[in-house]
Amino acid sequence: MDDETFRAWAHRAADWSVDYLEGVGERPVRAQVAPGEIFRQLPEAPPTAGEPMEAIFADLDRVVMPGMTHWQHPRFFAYFPANASPPSLVAEFVTAALAAQCMLWQTSPAATELETRVMDWLRQMIGLPQDFSGVIQDSASGATLAALLTARERALGFAGNAQGLAGGPTVRVYASQQVHSSVDKAVRIAGIGDANLVRIPVTGPLHGMDPDALDAAIRADREAGMVPAAIVACLGGTGIGACDPIDAVAAVAQRHGIFLHVDAAWAGSAMICPEFRDLMRGAERADSLVFNPHKWLFTHFDCSAHFVRDPKALTDTLGLRPAYLRTLGRDGVVDYNEWSIPLGRRFRALKLWFVIRSYGVETLRDMIRAHVAWARELAEIIDADPDFELTSAPVLSLFSFRYAPAGVEADDLDALNARLVERINDDGRTYLTQTRHENRFVIRFQVGQTTTTREDVMTAWAAVREIAAGLRTG
Ligand code: PLP
């Protein structure tokens, strides 16, 4: 592609992007295709000769777009948000143009130094003390794996790295049932084993782990000759937003000298609002914390902010410096690949820098506050509706509910609500997903999209009520 053609297509892609985002609210939120429908339209063999861009772009609209679920739709209330924003998108264009591999300081000094600076901005924004250093990971899953590997090595005096785990003591990790499955996955990959992820019971309205039960489990394991290595505390669990009492959990961690990792993947963004920071009290005593600006801080996927108190423990766990990765004469510089599992790294700091500078912290706070306020308002409306039941109170902007009209047997409510979710998502005006809570099928509702308005929240609710009423009559 010559420069002029490239310029024309780059402009066309920019126009396409703005048009798409302007009109996304008119589309059904969840893709309305059957499995295999897109695949069947794609040629079995690759083209042997190049095709015109015009044809490729036409197929983007004709073949690909019908199979897209619109995460930037203002009525996307499913899962957790993966919100984005124009400044972040512009930064991603530039990042793609640079196509830099930012694994070492010298492979792009600006990428490393900007990352150090914006991670320190984020640290200040969420109120973590100065003794935390930050790195941008590809995902919260990657950050949690890095944290648990570090915890394992710290507990084993780095013998796991050196000699492997065979024949070594049994390493134990503690978390409640409310943590995300990325914790289970990390325990598995770290060679700790599913059976050594000890589930601590939860109590109270926030479904947080019971610190006394945690303490007792650690003592019992120690007495049995096992090695308690890490506690994973959850700040905004995926199902219903559960929050562990981090202060009390941190006290247990400190008492036993155990590594504490806080998974705030979703809720962490809201910690930029001082009035929500009660939920993270005690996180300043953790060893590591992750949150995803790519969920709720208007920054494109992928961008996970991982803060650690002792970067040396992390780099002693993950860092390797073969001859071909040495920065001659400058081995003291920060090489962020030593803080992460993959070697290669995208220039992820640029989009955060664009977002924070373009909005400013106060506007970012106001956007998140609005999401929380609308979620609380809708939860109150649902709570007062005799046909519905609020099954978990809002934690920030997430709550759950279910349809429970009079006259339907309790045993039939799970199936009724499963049908309701399917109908809502087939309808396309909004998109909601489910979880199991207290042994019941419940529907989650989270508010967090960049362009969502209060009206979108209320429109979605009107759609839910209308579809639910139709379920009973039809
Ligand atoms: N932790 C929590 C609480 C989550 O909700 C999620 C994803 O929704 C994750 C971790 C995993 O995030 P990622 O996709 O960045 O690995």
PDB file of N, CA and C and ligand atoms in Angstrom, residues 79-80 138-142 144 178-182 234-238 263-266 290 292 294-295 301 304, ligand 1:
ATOM      1  N   TYR A  79     -22.064  -8.221  32.147  1.00  0.00           N
ATOM      2  CA  TYR A  79     -20.721  -8.486  32.701  1.00  0.00           C
ATOM      3  C   TYR A  79     -20.232  -7.291  33.542  1.00  0.00           C
ATOM      4  N   PHE A  80     -18.989  -6.847  33.186  1.00  0.00           N
ATOM      5  CA  PHE A  80     -18.506  -5.558  33.669  1.00  0.00           C
ATOM      6  C   PHE A  80     -18.260  -4.716  32.430  1.00  0.00           C
ATOM      7  N   ASP A 138      -1.190  -6.899  30.949  1.00  0.00           N
ATOM      8  CA  ASP A 138      -2.174  -7.101  29.891  1.00  0.00           C
ATOM      9  C   ASP A 138      -3.567  -7.360  30.449  1.00  0.00           C
ATOM     10  N   SER A 139      -3.654  -7.936  31.619  1.00  0.00           N
ATOM     11  CA  SER A 139      -4.965  -8.301  32.173  1.00  0.00           C
ATOM     12  C   SER A 139      -4.840  -8.447  33.682  1.00  0.00           C
ATOM     13  N   ALA A 140      -5.987  -8.400  34.339  1.00  0.00           N
ATOM     14  CA  ALA A 140      -5.981  -8.658  35.783  1.00  0.00           C
ATOM     15  C   ALA A 140      -5.557 -10.100  36.030  1.00  0.00           C
ATOM     16  N   SER A 141      -5.919 -10.981  35.109  1.00  0.00           N
ATOM     17  CA  SER A 141      -5.509 -12.391  35.266  1.00  0.00           C
ATOM     18  C   SER A 141      -3.990 -12.491  35.285  1.00  0.00           C
ATOM     19  N   GLY A 142      -3.335 -11.763  34.396  1.00  0.00           N
ATOM     20  CA  GLY A 142      -1.870 -11.773  34.340  1.00  0.00           C
ATOM     21  C   GLY A 142      -1.264 -11.182  35.601  1.00  0.00           C
ATOM     22  N   THR A 144      -2.673 -11.082  38.595  1.00  0.00           N
ATOM     23  CA  THR A 144      -2.909 -11.993  39.724  1.00  0.00           C
ATOM     24  C   THR A 144      -1.961 -13.183  39.657  1.00  0.00           C
ATOM     25  N   GLN A 178     -16.050 -15.673  46.452  1.00  0.00           N
ATOM     26  CA  GLN A 178     -16.487 -14.547  45.619  1.00  0.00           C
ATOM     27  C   GLN A 178     -15.403 -14.058  44.666  1.00  0.00           C
ATOM     28  N   VAL A 179     -14.179 -14.573  44.793  1.00  0.00           N
ATOM     29  CA  VAL A 179     -13.123 -14.069  43.897  1.00  0.00           C
ATOM     30  C   VAL A 179     -13.349 -14.582  42.474  1.00  0.00           C
ATOM     31  N   HIS A 180     -12.773 -13.868  41.554  1.00  0.00           N
ATOM     32  CA  HIS A 180     -12.894 -14.206  40.128  1.00  0.00           C
ATOM     33  C   HIS A 180     -12.120 -15.493  39.824  1.00  0.00           C
ATOM     34  N   SER A 181     -12.549 -16.177  38.775  1.00  0.00           N
ATOM     35  CA  SER A 181     -11.902 -17.450  38.422  1.00  0.00           C
ATOM     36  C   SER A 181     -10.438 -17.272  37.999  1.00  0.00           C
ATOM     37  N   SER A 182     -10.017 -16.022  37.778  1.00  0.00           N
ATOM     38  CA  SER A 182      -8.598 -15.808  37.445  1.00  0.00           C
ATOM     39  C   SER A 182      -7.713 -16.214  38.627  1.00  0.00           C
ATOM     40  N   CYS A 234     -10.830  -9.647  47.764  1.00  0.00           N
ATOM     41  CA  CYS A 234     -11.601  -9.205  46.622  1.00  0.00           C
ATOM     42  C   CYS A 234     -12.260  -7.868  46.937  1.00  0.00           C
ATOM     43  N   LEU A 235     -12.033  -6.925  46.041  1.00  0.00           N
ATOM     44  CA  LEU A 235     -12.631  -5.589  46.166  1.00  0.00           C
ATOM     45  C   LEU A 235     -13.515  -5.417  44.940  1.00  0.00           C
ATOM     46  N   GLY A 236     -14.782  -5.831  45.096  1.00  0.00           N
ATOM     47  CA  GLY A 236     -15.714  -5.777  43.966  1.00  0.00           C
ATOM     48  C   GLY A 236     -15.701  -7.073  43.177  1.00  0.00           C
ATOM     49  N   GLY A 237     -16.177  -8.151  43.787  1.00  0.00           N
ATOM     50  CA  GLY A 237     -16.197  -9.457  43.108  1.00  0.00           C
ATOM     51  C   GLY A 237     -17.108  -9.435  41.882  1.00  0.00           C
ATOM     52  N   THR A 238     -16.857 -10.365  40.985  1.00  0.00           N
ATOM     53  CA  THR A 238     -17.539 -10.324  39.694  1.00  0.00           C
ATOM     54  C   THR A 238     -19.027 -10.617  39.802  1.00  0.00           C
ATOM     55  N   ASP A 263      -7.613  -7.984  44.502  1.00  0.00           N
ATOM     56  CA  ASP A 263      -8.162  -7.945  43.144  1.00  0.00           C
ATOM     57  C   ASP A 263      -9.302  -6.938  43.127  1.00  0.00           C
ATOM     58  N   ALA A 264      -9.001  -5.765  42.551  1.00  0.00           N
ATOM     59  CA  ALA A 264     -10.007  -4.698  42.439  1.00  0.00           C
ATOM     60  C   ALA A 264     -10.257  -4.423  40.953  1.00  0.00           C
ATOM     61  N   ALA A 265     -10.223  -5.509  40.158  1.00  0.00           N
ATOM     62  CA  ALA A 265     -10.220  -5.363  38.691  1.00  0.00           C
ATOM     63  C   ALA A 265     -11.272  -4.366  38.216  1.00  0.00           C
ATOM     64  N   TRP A 266     -12.489  -4.532  38.708  1.00  0.00           N
ATOM     65  CA  TRP A 266     -13.569  -3.628  38.283  1.00  0.00           C
ATOM     66  C   TRP A 266     -13.678  -2.401  39.202  1.00  0.00           C
ATOM     67  N   VAL A 290      -4.445  -4.992  41.959  1.00  0.00           N
ATOM     68  CA  VAL A 290      -4.670  -4.782  40.528  1.00  0.00           C
ATOM     69  C   VAL A 290      -6.031  -4.163  40.305  1.00  0.00           C
ATOM     70  N   ASN A 292      -8.406  -2.541  36.692  1.00  0.00           N
ATOM     71  CA  ASN A 292      -8.409  -2.452  35.235  1.00  0.00           C
ATOM     72  C   ASN A 292      -8.973  -1.127  34.740  1.00  0.00           C
ATOM     73  N   HIS A 294      -9.089  -0.624  31.893  1.00  0.00           N
ATOM     74  CA  HIS A 294      -9.813  -1.084  30.694  1.00  0.00           C
ATOM     75  C   HIS A 294     -11.220  -1.590  31.026  1.00  0.00           C
ATOM     76  N   LYS A 295     -11.580  -1.557  32.294  1.00  0.00           N
ATOM     77  CA  LYS A 295     -12.965  -1.870  32.612  1.00  0.00           C
ATOM     78  C   LYS A 295     -13.766  -0.570  32.760  1.00  0.00           C
ATOM     79  N   PHE A 301      -9.299  -1.631  26.257  1.00  0.00           N
ATOM     80  CA  PHE A 301      -8.661  -2.902  26.546  1.00  0.00           C
ATOM     81  C   PHE A 301      -7.421  -2.974  25.649  1.00  0.00           C
ATOM     82  N   SER A 304      -4.216  -3.084  32.453  1.00  0.00           N
ATOM     83  CA  SER A 304      -4.417  -3.459  33.861  1.00  0.00           C
ATOM     84  C   SER A 304      -3.343  -2.810  34.709  1.00  0.00           C
TER      85      SER A 304
HETATM   86  N1  PLP B   1     -11.039  -9.988  38.606  1.00  0.00           N
HETATM   87  C1  PLP B   1     -12.306  -9.571  38.574  1.00  0.00           C
HETATM   88  C2  PLP B   1     -12.981  -9.158  39.855  1.00  0.00           C
HETATM   89  C3  PLP B   1     -13.006  -9.518  37.363  1.00  0.00           C
HETATM   90  O1  PLP B   1     -14.281  -9.132  37.348  1.00  0.00           O
HETATM   91  C4  PLP B   1     -12.338  -9.906  36.178  1.00  0.00           C
HETATM   92  C5  PLP B   1     -13.042  -9.849  34.886  1.00  0.00           C
HETATM   93  O2  PLP B   1     -14.186  -9.479  34.786  1.00  0.00           O
HETATM   94  C6  PLP B   1     -11.023 -10.314  36.263  1.00  0.00           C
HETATM   95  C7  PLP B   1     -10.391 -10.360  37.481  1.00  0.00           C
HETATM   96  C8  PLP B   1     -10.257 -10.730  35.042  1.00  0.00           C
HETATM   97  O3  PLP B   1      -9.930  -9.597  34.299  1.00  0.00           O
HETATM   98  P1  PLP B   1      -9.015  -9.675  33.002  1.00  0.00           P
HETATM   99  O4  PLP B   1      -9.932  -9.901  31.855  1.00  0.00           O
HETATM  100  O5  PLP B   1      -8.335  -8.340  32.936  1.00  0.00           O
HETATM  101  O6  PLP B   1      -8.055 -10.796  33.187  1.00  0.00           O
END
